[in-house]
XYZ file of C-alpha atoms in Angstrom:
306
model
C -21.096 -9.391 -24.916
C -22.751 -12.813 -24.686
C -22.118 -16.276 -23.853
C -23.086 -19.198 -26.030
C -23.430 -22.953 -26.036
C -21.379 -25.535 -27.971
C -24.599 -24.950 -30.656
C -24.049 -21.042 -31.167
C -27.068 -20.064 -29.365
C -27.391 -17.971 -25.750
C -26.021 -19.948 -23.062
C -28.914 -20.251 -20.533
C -28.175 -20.420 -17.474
C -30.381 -22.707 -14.797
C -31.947 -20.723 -12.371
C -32.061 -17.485 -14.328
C -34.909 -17.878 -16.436
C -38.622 -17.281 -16.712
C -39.429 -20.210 -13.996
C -36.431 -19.119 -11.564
C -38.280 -16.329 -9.718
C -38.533 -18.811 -6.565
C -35.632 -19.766 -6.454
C -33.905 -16.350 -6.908
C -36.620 -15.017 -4.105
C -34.985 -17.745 -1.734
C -31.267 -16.465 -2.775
C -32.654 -12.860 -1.421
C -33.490 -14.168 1.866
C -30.778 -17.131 1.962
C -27.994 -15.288 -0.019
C -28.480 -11.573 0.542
C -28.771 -11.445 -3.500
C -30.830 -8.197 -4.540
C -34.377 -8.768 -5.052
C -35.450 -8.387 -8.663
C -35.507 -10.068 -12.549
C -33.119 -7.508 -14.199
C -29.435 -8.185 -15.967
C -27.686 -6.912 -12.371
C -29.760 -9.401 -10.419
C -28.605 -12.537 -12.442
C -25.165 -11.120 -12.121
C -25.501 -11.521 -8.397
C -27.050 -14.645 -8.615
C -24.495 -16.410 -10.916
C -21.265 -15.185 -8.489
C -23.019 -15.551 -5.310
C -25.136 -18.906 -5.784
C -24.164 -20.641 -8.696
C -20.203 -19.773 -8.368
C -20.124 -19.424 -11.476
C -18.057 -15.830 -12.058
C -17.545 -15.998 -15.730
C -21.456 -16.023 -16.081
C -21.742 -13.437 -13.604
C -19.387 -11.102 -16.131
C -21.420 -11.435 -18.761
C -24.714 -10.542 -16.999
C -22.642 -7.617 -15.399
C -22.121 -6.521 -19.109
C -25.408 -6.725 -19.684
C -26.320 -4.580 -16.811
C -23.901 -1.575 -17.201
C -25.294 -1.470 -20.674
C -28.771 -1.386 -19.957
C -28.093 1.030 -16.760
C -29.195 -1.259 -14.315
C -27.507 -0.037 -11.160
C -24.612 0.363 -13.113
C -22.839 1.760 -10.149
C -22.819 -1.599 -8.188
C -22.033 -3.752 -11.579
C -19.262 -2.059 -12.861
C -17.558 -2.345 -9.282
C -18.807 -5.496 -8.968
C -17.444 -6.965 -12.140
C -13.844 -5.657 -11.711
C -13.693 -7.695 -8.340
C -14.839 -10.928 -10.535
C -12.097 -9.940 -13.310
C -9.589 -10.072 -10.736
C -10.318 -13.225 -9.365
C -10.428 -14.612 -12.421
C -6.400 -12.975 -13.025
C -8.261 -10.329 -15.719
C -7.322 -7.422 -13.894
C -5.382 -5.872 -16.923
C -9.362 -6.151 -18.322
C -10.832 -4.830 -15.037
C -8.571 -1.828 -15.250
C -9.903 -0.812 -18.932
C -13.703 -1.436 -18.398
C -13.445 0.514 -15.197
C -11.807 3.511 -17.184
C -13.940 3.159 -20.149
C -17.154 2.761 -18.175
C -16.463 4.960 -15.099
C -18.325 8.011 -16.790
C -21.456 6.003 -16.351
C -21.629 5.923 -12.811
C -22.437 8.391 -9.884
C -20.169 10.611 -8.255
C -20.863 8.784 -5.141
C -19.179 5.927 -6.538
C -16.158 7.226 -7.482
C -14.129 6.874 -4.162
C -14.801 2.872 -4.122
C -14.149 2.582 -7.957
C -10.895 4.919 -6.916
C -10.492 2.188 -4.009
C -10.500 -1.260 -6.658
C -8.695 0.658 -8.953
C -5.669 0.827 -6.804
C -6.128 -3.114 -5.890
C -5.656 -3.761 -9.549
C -2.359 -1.849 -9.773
C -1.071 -3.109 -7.211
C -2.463 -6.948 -8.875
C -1.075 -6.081 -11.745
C 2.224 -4.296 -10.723
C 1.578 -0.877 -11.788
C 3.548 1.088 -8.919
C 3.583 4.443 -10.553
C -0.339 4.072 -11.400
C -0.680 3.080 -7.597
C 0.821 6.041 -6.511
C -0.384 8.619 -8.665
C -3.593 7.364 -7.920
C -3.391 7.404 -4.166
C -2.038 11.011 -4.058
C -4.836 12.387 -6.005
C -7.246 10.791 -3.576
C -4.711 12.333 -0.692
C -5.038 15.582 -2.171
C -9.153 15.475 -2.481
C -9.164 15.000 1.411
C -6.673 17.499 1.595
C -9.286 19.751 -0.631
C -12.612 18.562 1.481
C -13.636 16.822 -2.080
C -13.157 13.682 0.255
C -16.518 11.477 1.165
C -18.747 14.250 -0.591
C -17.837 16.614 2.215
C -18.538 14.498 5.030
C -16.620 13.508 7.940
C -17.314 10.188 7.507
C -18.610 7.429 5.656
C -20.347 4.066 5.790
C -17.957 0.841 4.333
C -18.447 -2.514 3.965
C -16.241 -5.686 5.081
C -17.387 -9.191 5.151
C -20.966 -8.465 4.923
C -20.895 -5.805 8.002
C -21.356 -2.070 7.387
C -19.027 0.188 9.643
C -18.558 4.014 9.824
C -14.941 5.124 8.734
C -13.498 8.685 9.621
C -11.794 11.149 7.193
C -8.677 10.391 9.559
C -8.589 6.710 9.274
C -9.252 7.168 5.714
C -6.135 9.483 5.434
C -4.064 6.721 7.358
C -5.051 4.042 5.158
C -4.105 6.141 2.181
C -0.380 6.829 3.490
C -0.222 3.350 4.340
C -0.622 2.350 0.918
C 1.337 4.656 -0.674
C 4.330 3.840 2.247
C 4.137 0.084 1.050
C 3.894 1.755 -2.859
C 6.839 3.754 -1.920
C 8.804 0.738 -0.214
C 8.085 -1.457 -3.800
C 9.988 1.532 -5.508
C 12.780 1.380 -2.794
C 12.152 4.521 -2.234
C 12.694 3.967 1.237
C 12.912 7.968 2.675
C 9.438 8.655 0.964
C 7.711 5.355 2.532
C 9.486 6.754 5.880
C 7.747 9.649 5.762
C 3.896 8.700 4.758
C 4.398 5.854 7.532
C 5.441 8.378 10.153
C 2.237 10.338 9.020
C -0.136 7.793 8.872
C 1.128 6.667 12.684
C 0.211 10.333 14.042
C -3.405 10.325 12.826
C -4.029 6.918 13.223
C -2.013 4.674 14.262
C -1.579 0.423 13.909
C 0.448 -2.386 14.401
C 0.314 -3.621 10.802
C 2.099 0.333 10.066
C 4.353 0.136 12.788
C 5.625 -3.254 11.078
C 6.396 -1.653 7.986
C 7.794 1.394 9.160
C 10.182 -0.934 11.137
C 11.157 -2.746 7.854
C 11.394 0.575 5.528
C 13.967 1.577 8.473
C 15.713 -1.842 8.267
C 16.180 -1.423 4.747
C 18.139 2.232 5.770
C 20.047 0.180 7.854
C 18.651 1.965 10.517
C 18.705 -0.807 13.339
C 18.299 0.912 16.585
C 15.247 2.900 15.486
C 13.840 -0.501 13.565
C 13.999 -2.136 16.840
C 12.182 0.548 19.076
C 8.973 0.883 16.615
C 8.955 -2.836 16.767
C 9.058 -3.674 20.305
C 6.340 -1.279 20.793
C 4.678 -3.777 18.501
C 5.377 -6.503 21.197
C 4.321 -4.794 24.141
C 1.092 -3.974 22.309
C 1.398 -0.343 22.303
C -0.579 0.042 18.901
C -4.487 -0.974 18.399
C -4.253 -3.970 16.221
C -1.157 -5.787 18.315
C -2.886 -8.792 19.481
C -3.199 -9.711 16.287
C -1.051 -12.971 16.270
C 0.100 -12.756 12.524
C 0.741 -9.154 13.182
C 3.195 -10.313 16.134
C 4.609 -13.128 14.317
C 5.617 -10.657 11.709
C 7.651 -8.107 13.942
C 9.043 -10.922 16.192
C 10.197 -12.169 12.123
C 11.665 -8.629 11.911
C 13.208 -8.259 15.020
C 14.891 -11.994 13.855
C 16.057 -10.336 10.242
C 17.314 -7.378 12.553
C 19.372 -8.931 15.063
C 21.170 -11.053 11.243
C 21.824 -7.909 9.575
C 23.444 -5.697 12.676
C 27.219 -6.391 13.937
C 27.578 -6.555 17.612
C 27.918 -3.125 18.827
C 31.161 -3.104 20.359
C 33.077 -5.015 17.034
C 31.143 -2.390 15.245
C 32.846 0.280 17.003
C 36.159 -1.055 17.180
C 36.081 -1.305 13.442
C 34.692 1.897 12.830
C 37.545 3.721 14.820
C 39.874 2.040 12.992
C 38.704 2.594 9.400
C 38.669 6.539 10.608
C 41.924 6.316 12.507
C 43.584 4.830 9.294
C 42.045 7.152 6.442
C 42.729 9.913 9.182
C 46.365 9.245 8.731
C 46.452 8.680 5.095
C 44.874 11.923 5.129
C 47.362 13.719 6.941
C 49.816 12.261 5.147
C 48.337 13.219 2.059
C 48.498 17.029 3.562
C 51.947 16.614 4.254
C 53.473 15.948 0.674
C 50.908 18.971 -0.367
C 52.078 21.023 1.684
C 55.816 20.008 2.841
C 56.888 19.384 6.468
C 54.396 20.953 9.256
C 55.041 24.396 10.209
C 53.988 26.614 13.291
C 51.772 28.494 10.429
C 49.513 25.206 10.607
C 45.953 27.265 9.527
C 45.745 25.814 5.857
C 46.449 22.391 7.015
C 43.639 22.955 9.651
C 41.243 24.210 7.362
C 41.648 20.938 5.035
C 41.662 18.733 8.267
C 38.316 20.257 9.275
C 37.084 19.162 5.585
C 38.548 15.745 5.608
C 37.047 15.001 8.901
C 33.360 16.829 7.580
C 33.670 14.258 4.805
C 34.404 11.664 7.353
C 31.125 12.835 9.011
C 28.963 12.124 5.764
């Protein structure tokens, strides 16, 4: 794959060439661009100095099919597909190309992979995906076998534990769950994911899967825990903002308490009667032998109960 000028011929592209190598030194220092003249280089050097992502694609091409840290470029080039709103693309070359890298880079391919189903919309590929990587930690297959691992956010490299890893995992396959409506699964991985490692941004969404069960009084517990910052992450002020938002949606959906009981006791009291009544013309005028009648009383009011 190659890109080409209004004339047919290879688009060059300034900096990249046989007079570049200052300039490209600089970006190493400057830029934190790998040092170097090879296909994966340029890559790094057309997304990261020249902004210019749908150069950088087709130098990543160029390295994964000369096997120049193709590791780095096929990860690499998925994230620049997806900015660019080619993630159905990213998805394929990652599958097709995947073979060609380490085992070491599977978990982070794994890890993009699921950001471009969940771009793209594919729940079920979402899921599938995160229970296979549940069931590797489950299996010890996790981080090679160690208990942790080194990541990478904003530049900054930070150790992550098989736990938090875990957590993460459930989180996203609560919020995978909760796009399903599937609302008793996404209960369950949240609750999970809060006993090994608990957050305000899961707290938040375990209080809305319960809102969506109409399950107010519970809701409203996990979230005020959110408020009196009783989970690491709850001085976060959008994570606040959000379960004060909840709390809001909450208080709409829920009847006052004591309306709700008053009309509760009289929906029961009235299909209470018309079940009697029912009983009656089954089984003619009450009589002191009342034990049939009980029995179907004790049903009617264990349907009541469901």
């Amino acid at each position: 794959m190659e890109m080409r000028n209004s004339s047919g011929g290879p688009k060059k592209i300034s900096g990249l060439g046989g007079g570049g190598g200052g300039e490209r030194d600089m970006a190493h220092v400057i830029h934190k661009v790998p040092a170097g003249d090879g296909p994966y280089v340029r890559a790094k050097h057309a997304q990261v100095v020249q902004k210019d992502p749908e150069a950088a694609i087709v130098w990543f091409w160029k390295a994964i099919n000369a096997g120049d840290r193709v590791d780095s470029a096929l990860k690499d080039m998925a994230v620049v597909m997806k900015q660019l709103d080619r993630s159905e693309e990213a998805i394929e070359a990652i599958k097709s190309f995947r073979g060609r890298c380490s085992k070491n880079a599977q978990e982070s391919l794994d890890n993009v992979l699921i950001d471009l189903y969940k771009k793209c919309g594919k729940v079920d590929e979402q899921i599938e995906l995160l229970r296979q990587k549940l069931r590797m930690i489950y299996q010890g297959e996790a981080f090679n076998g160690k208990p942790t691992k080194t990541a990478r956010s904003h530049g900054k490299k930070f150790q992550v534990s098989i736990q938090q890893e875990m957590s993460r995992i459930l989180g996203n396959l609560g919020w995978a769950y909760m796009q399903k409506t599937n609302y008793i699964a996404a209960e369950v991985v949240y609750r999970k994911a809060q006993m090994i490692d608990p957050d305000a941004n899961k707290a938040c969404n375990l209080g809305l899967c319960l809102i969506k069960q109409a399950r107010y009084d519970e809701a409203r517990s996990v979230l005020e825990k959110v408020l009196w910052a009783e989970f690491p992450g709850s001085e976060d002020i959008r994570t606040r903002n959000r379960a004060e938002e909840l709390l809001l949606d909450l208080e709409s959906r829920q009847p006052p308490p004591l309306m709700s009981n008053v009309v509760d006791l009289q929906i029961m009291e009235d299909e209470f009667v018309n079940g009697l009544e029912e009983l009656e013309s089954k089984w003619g005028p009450l009589r002191p032998k009342r034990l049939p009648i009980f029995e179907q009383i004790s049903n009617f009011k264990d349907q009541l109960a469901c």
